CSV table of C-alpha atoms in Angstrom, one decimal:
chain,number,residue,atom,x,y,z
V,979,UNK,CA,-10.1,25.5,-11.0
V,980,UNK,CA,-7.2,23.7,-12.6
V,981,UNK,CA,-5.8,20.6,-10.8
V,982,UNK,CA,-2.6,18.8,-11.7
V,983,UNK,CA,-2.7,15.1,-10.8
V,984,UNK,CA,0.3,12.9,-10.3
V,985,UNK,CA,0.3,9.1,-9.8
V,986,UNK,CA,3.5,7.1,-9.4
V,987,UNK,CA,2.1,4.4,-7.2
V,988,UNK,CA,2.8,1.6,-9.7
V,989,UNK,CA,5.2,0.9,-12.5
V,990,UNK,CA,3.1,3.2,-14.7
V,991,UNK,CA,3.4,7.0,-14.2
V,992,UNK,CA,0.3,9.0,-15.0
V,993,UNK,CA,-0.2,12.8,-14.9
V,994,UNK,CA,-3.3,14.8,-15.9
V,995,UNK,CA,-4.9,18.3,-15.7
V,996,UNK,CA,-8.6,18.9,-15.2
V,997,UNK,CA,-10.3,22.2,-15.2
V,998,UNK,CA,-13.4,22.0,-13.0
V,999,UNK,CA,-15.0,18.8,-14.3
V,1000,UNK,CA,-13.3,18.9,-17.8
V,1001,UNK,CA,-10.3,16.8,-18.6
V,1002,UNK,CA,-7.7,19.0,-20.4
V,1003,UNK,CA,-4.9,16.5,-20.8
V,1004,UNK,CA,-3.6,13.1,-19.6
V,1005,UNK,CA,-0.3,11.4,-20.1
V,1006,UNK,CA,0.5,7.8,-19.0
V,1007,UNK,CA,3.7,5.9,-19.6
V,1008,UNK,CA,4.2,2.2,-18.5
V,1009,UNK,CA,7.9,1.5,-19.2
V,1010,UNK,CA,10.9,0.2,-17.2
V,1011,UNK,CA,12.3,3.7,-17.0
V,1012,UNK,CA,12.3,4.9,-13.3
V,1013,UNK,CA,9.8,7.5,-12.2
V,1014,UNK,CA,12.7,9.8,-11.4
V,1015,UNK,CA,13.7,9.7,-15.1
V,1016,UNK,CA,10.3,10.2,-16.6
V,1017,UNK,CA,8.0,12.1,-14.3
V,1018,UNK,CA,9.1,15.7,-14.7
V,1019,UNK,CA,9.6,15.4,-18.5
V,1020,UNK,CA,6.1,14.0,-18.7
V,1021,UNK,CA,4.6,16.9,-16.7
V,1022,UNK,CA,6.6,19.5,-18.8
V,1023,UNK,CA,5.7,17.9,-22.1
V,1024,UNK,CA,2.1,17.5,-21.2
V,1025,UNK,CA,1.7,21.1,-20.1
V,1026,UNK,CA,3.7,22.4,-23.1
V,1027,UNK,CA,1.5,20.5,-25.6
V,1028,UNK,CA,-1.6,21.8,-23.9
V,1029,UNK,CA,-0.5,25.4,-23.8
V,1030,UNK,CA,-0.5,25.4,-20.0
V,1031,UNK,CA,1.8,26.7,-17.4
V,1032,UNK,CA,2.5,25.2,-14.0
V,1033,UNK,CA,1.8,28.6,-12.6
V,1034,UNK,CA,-1.8,28.3,-13.8
V,1035,UNK,CA,-2.5,25.3,-11.5
V,1036,UNK,CA,-4.7,26.0,-8.5
V,1037,UNK,CA,-3.9,22.7,-6.7
V,1038,UNK,CA,-1.8,19.5,-7.1
V,1039,UNK,CA,-3.4,16.1,-6.5
V,1040,UNK,CA,-1.2,13.2,-5.5
V,1041,UNK,CA,-1.7,9.5,-5.1
V,1042,UNK,CA,-0.7,8.9,-1.4
V,1043,UNK,CA,-0.5,5.1,-1.8
V,1044,UNK,CA,-0.5,2.3,-1.0
V,1045,UNK,CA,1.8,1.2,-3.8
V,1046,UNK,CA,5.5,1.1,-4.8
V,1047,UNK,CA,7.5,2.6,-1.9
V,1048,UNK,CA,10.0,4.3,-4.2
V,1049,UNK,CA,7.4,5.5,-6.7
V,1050,UNK,CA,5.3,7.0,-3.9
V,1051,UNK,CA,8.3,8.9,-2.5
V,1052,UNK,CA,9.2,10.3,-5.9
V,1053,UNK,CA,5.6,11.4,-6.7
V,1054,UNK,CA,5.1,12.9,-3.3
V,1055,UNK,CA,8.4,14.9,-3.4
V,1056,UNK,CA,7.5,16.2,-6.8
V,1057,UNK,CA,4.0,17.3,-5.7
V,1058,UNK,CA,5.4,18.9,-2.6
V,1059,UNK,CA,7.9,20.9,-4.6
V,1060,UNK,CA,5.3,22.1,-7.1
V,1061,UNK,CA,3.0,23.1,-4.2
V,1062,UNK,CA,5.8,24.9,-2.4
V,1063,UNK,CA,7.0,26.9,-5.4
V,1064,UNK,CA,3.5,27.9,-6.5
V,1065,UNK,CA,1.9,28.2,-3.0
V,1066,UNK,CA,-1.0,25.9,-3.8
V,1067,UNK,CA,-2.7,23.1,-1.8
V,1068,UNK,CA,-2.0,19.4,-2.1
V,1069,UNK,CA,-5.0,17.1,-2.4
V,1070,UNK,CA,-4.4,13.5,-1.2
V,1071,UNK,CA,-6.2,10.5,-2.7
V,1072,UNK,CA,-5.4,6.9,-2.0
V,1073,UNK,CA,-4.8,4.5,-4.9
V,1074,UNK,CA,-7.9,2.3,-4.0
V,1075,UNK,CA,-10.1,5.4,-4.3
V,1076,UNK,CA,-8.6,6.2,-7.7
V,1077,UNK,CA,-9.5,2.7,-9.0
V,1078,UNK,CA,-13.0,3.1,-7.7
V,1079,UNK,CA,-13.1,6.4,-9.4
V,1080,UNK,CA,-12.7,4.6,-12.7
V,1081,UNK,CA,-16.1,3.1,-12.2
V,1082,UNK,CA,-18.1,6.2,-11.6
V,1083,UNK,CA,-21.2,5.0,-13.6
V,1084,UNK,CA,-21.3,1.7,-11.8
V,1085,UNK,CA,-24.5,0.9,-9.8
V,1086,UNK,CA,-22.8,-2.1,-8.1
V,1087,UNK,CA,-20.6,-2.1,-5.1
V,1088,UNK,CA,-16.9,-1.7,-5.9
V,1089,UNK,CA,-14.0,-3.5,-4.4
V,1090,UNK,CA,-10.6,-2.2,-5.4
V,1091,UNK,CA,-7.6,-4.5,-5.0
V,1092,UNK,CA,-3.8,-4.1,-5.5
V,1093,UNK,CA,-1.2,-6.8,-5.0
V,1094,UNK,CA,0.4,-6.8,-1.5
V,1095,UNK,CA,2.4,-10.0,-2.1
V,1096,UNK,CA,2.2,-13.2,0.0
V,1097,UNK,CA,-1.3,-13.9,-1.3
V,1098,UNK,CA,-2.6,-10.7,0.2
V,1099,UNK,CA,-4.1,-7.6,-1.4
V,1100,UNK,CA,-4.6,-4.0,-0.4
V,1101,UNK,CA,-8.3,-3.4,-0.6
V,1102,UNK,CA,-11.0,-0.8,-0.1
V,1103,UNK,CA,-14.7,-1.0,-0.7
V,1104,UNK,CA,-16.9,1.7,-2.2
V,1105,UNK,CA,-20.2,2.6,-3.8
V,1106,UNK,CA,-21.6,5.5,-5.7
V,1107,UNK,CA,-24.5,7.4,-4.1
V,1108,UNK,CA,-25.6,9.4,-7.0
V,1109,UNK,CA,-22.4,11.0,-8.3
V,1110,UNK,CA,-20.6,10.8,-4.9
V,1111,UNK,CA,-18.0,8.1,-4.2
V,1112,UNK,CA,-18.7,6.7,-0.7
V,1113,UNK,CA,-16.3,4.5,1.3
V,1114,UNK,CA,-18.1,1.5,2.8
V,1115,UNK,CA,-15.0,-0.2,4.3
V,1116,UNK,CA,-11.7,1.5,5.0
V,1117,UNK,CA,-8.6,0.4,3.2
V,1118,UNK,CA,-6.4,-2.4,4.6
V,1119,UNK,CA,-4.7,-5.7,3.8
V,1120,UNK,CA,-6.5,-9.0,3.5
V,1121,UNK,CA,-5.7,-12.5,2.3
V,1122,UNK,CA,-7.2,-12.8,-1.2
V,1123,UNK,CA,-9.0,-16.1,-0.3
V,1124,UNK,CA,-10.7,-14.5,2.7
V,1125,UNK,CA,-11.7,-11.4,0.7
V,1126,UNK,CA,-13.2,-13.5,-2.2
V,1127,UNK,CA,-15.1,-15.8,0.2
V,1128,UNK,CA,-16.6,-12.7,2.0
V,1129,UNK,CA,-17.7,-11.1,-1.3
V,1130,UNK,CA,-19.1,-14.4,-2.6
V,1131,UNK,CA,-21.1,-14.9,0.6
V,1132,UNK,CA,-22.4,-11.3,0.7
V,1133,UNK,CA,-25.3,-11.9,-1.7
V,1134,UNK,CA,-24.5,-8.7,-3.5
V,1135,UNK,CA,-23.2,-7.8,-6.9
V,1136,UNK,CA,-19.6,-6.6,-6.9
V,1137,UNK,CA,-17.1,-5.1,-9.4
V,1138,UNK,CA,-13.5,-6.1,-8.6
V,1139,UNK,CA,-11.1,-3.5,-10.0
V,1140,UNK,CA,-7.4,-3.1,-9.9
V,1141,UNK,CA,-4.2,-4.6,-11.3
V,1142,UNK,CA,-4.4,-7.6,-8.8
V,1143,UNK,CA,-7.4,-9.0,-10.6
V,1144,UNK,CA,-5.1,-10.5,-13.2
V,1145,UNK,CA,-3.0,-12.3,-10.6
V,1146,UNK,CA,-6.1,-14.0,-9.2
V,1147,UNK,CA,-8.3,-14.0,-12.3
V,1148,UNK,CA,-8.9,-17.8,-12.3
V,1149,UNK,CA,-10.2,-17.7,-8.7
V,1150,UNK,CA,-12.3,-14.6,-9.4
V,1151,UNK,CA,-14.0,-16.0,-12.5
V,1152,UNK,CA,-15.4,-18.9,-10.4
V,1153,UNK,CA,-17.5,-16.5,-8.4
V,1154,UNK,CA,-20.9,-15.6,-10.0
V,1155,UNK,CA,-21.5,-12.3,-8.2
V,1156,UNK,CA,-18.1,-10.7,-9.0
V,1157,UNK,CA,-17.3,-9.1,-12.3
V,1158,UNK,CA,-14.0,-7.7,-13.7
V,1159,UNK,CA,-14.1,-4.5,-15.7
V,1160,UNK,CA,-12.2,-3.7,-18.9
V,1161,UNK,CA,-8.4,-3.6,-18.8
V,1162,UNK,CA,-8.4,0.1,-19.2
V,1163,UNK,CA,-10.2,0.5,-15.8
V,1164,UNK,CA,-7.8,-1.7,-13.9
V,1165,UNK,CA,-5.0,0.8,-13.7
V,1166,UNK,CA,-4.9,4.0,-11.6
V,1167,UNK,CA,-5.4,7.0,-13.8
V,1168,UNK,CA,-4.4,10.6,-13.1
V,1169,UNK,CA,-7.6,11.7,-14.6
V,1170,UNK,CA,-9.6,9.7,-12.0
V,1171,UNK,CA,-7.2,11.0,-9.3
V,1172,UNK,CA,-8.1,14.6,-10.3
V,1173,UNK,CA,-11.8,13.9,-10.3
V,1174,UNK,CA,-11.8,12.3,-6.9
V,1175,UNK,CA,-9.5,15.0,-5.6
V,1176,UNK,CA,-11.9,17.8,-7.0
V,1177,UNK,CA,-14.8,16.2,-5.1
V,1178,UNK,CA,-12.8,16.1,-1.9
V,1179,UNK,CA,-11.7,19.7,-2.3
V,1180,UNK,CA,-15.4,20.8,-2.8
V,1181,UNK,CA,-16.2,19.0,0.5
V,1182,UNK,CA,-13.2,20.4,2.3
V,1183,UNK,CA,-11.6,16.9,2.8
V,1184,UNK,CA,-8.0,15.7,2.5
V,1185,UNK,CA,-6.6,19.2,1.8
V,1186,UNK,CA,-2.9,19.5,2.8
V,1187,UNK,CA,0.1,21.8,2.2
V,1188,UNK,CA,3.6,20.9,1.1
V,1189,UNK,CA,4.6,20.2,4.7
V,1190,UNK,CA,1.9,18.1,6.2
V,1191,UNK,CA,1.1,15.4,3.6
V,1192,UNK,CA,3.0,12.1,3.6
V,1193,UNK,CA,2.8,8.8,1.7
V,1194,UNK,CA,0.4,6.1,2.9
V,1195,UNK,CA,2.3,2.9,3.2
V,1196,UNK,CA,0.0,0.7,5.3
V,1197,UNK,CA,2.7,-1.9,5.7
V,1198,UNK,CA,6.4,-1.7,6.3
V,1199,UNK,CA,8.7,-2.1,3.3
V,1200,UNK,CA,10.3,-5.4,2.7
V,1201,UNK,CA,13.7,-3.9,3.6
V,1202,UNK,CA,12.3,-2.7,7.0
V,1203,UNK,CA,10.8,-6.1,7.7
V,1204,UNK,CA,14.0,-7.9,6.9
V,1205,UNK,CA,16.0,-5.5,9.1
V,1206,UNK,CA,13.6,-6.0,12.0
V,1207,UNK,CA,13.8,-9.8,11.6
V,1208,UNK,CA,17.6,-9.6,11.5
V,1209,UNK,CA,17.6,-7.5,14.7
V,1210,UNK,CA,15.3,-10.0,16.5
V,1211,UNK,CA,17.6,-12.9,15.5
V,1212,UNK,CA,20.6,-11.0,16.8
V,1213,UNK,CA,18.8,-10.3,20.1
V,1214,UNK,CA,17.8,-14.0,20.4
V,1215,UNK,CA,21.4,-15.1,19.8
V,1216,UNK,CA,22.8,-13.0,22.7
């Protein structure tokens, strides 16, 4: 089974193909070019260099979010188009699961974090039971200070993984029972996306088609929040 993975949830764009449990190719670019400029050329170049065709794919895996609103929409639209044209399923994986998937040999509990601004983080908590990634707390938004205090008081060893670790690194390093992995593990990777998606497919979970999968935003965009605040002020001025 060949799975094409697409992750555009952050500034970096990452694509990969796995066949069963073997990584065939992976391509990641972290530049200021927009995802709309680089995503399809990345997929085309990667497949061409690997002597693969898009028609050989059995499924497309997509990072649902949370993450960049614009990036998620571009990635989702691309995945839906590929699935529609090739009549293949879409496998949805959230970005916190992908980060936890980077730590597949870890015997500690894993807390994935992504910056949600305003001293808050998107977070999910996981552990590996054998080779199976298991969610121990569903994803949500938490103030970083509350999260770190809870982990510090838990009495358990934690790995804190994700791009937000660098923003709060000074605070994290003060806590004895929390470790930060190598830099290469703190970004979402399309290869980890594919691996988590394959495990979900084998269990019959989170399998969609090109019509019924949508981005996972968790919170409203800044533009939406500003619009709603403006509407409230207008209503109060009447």
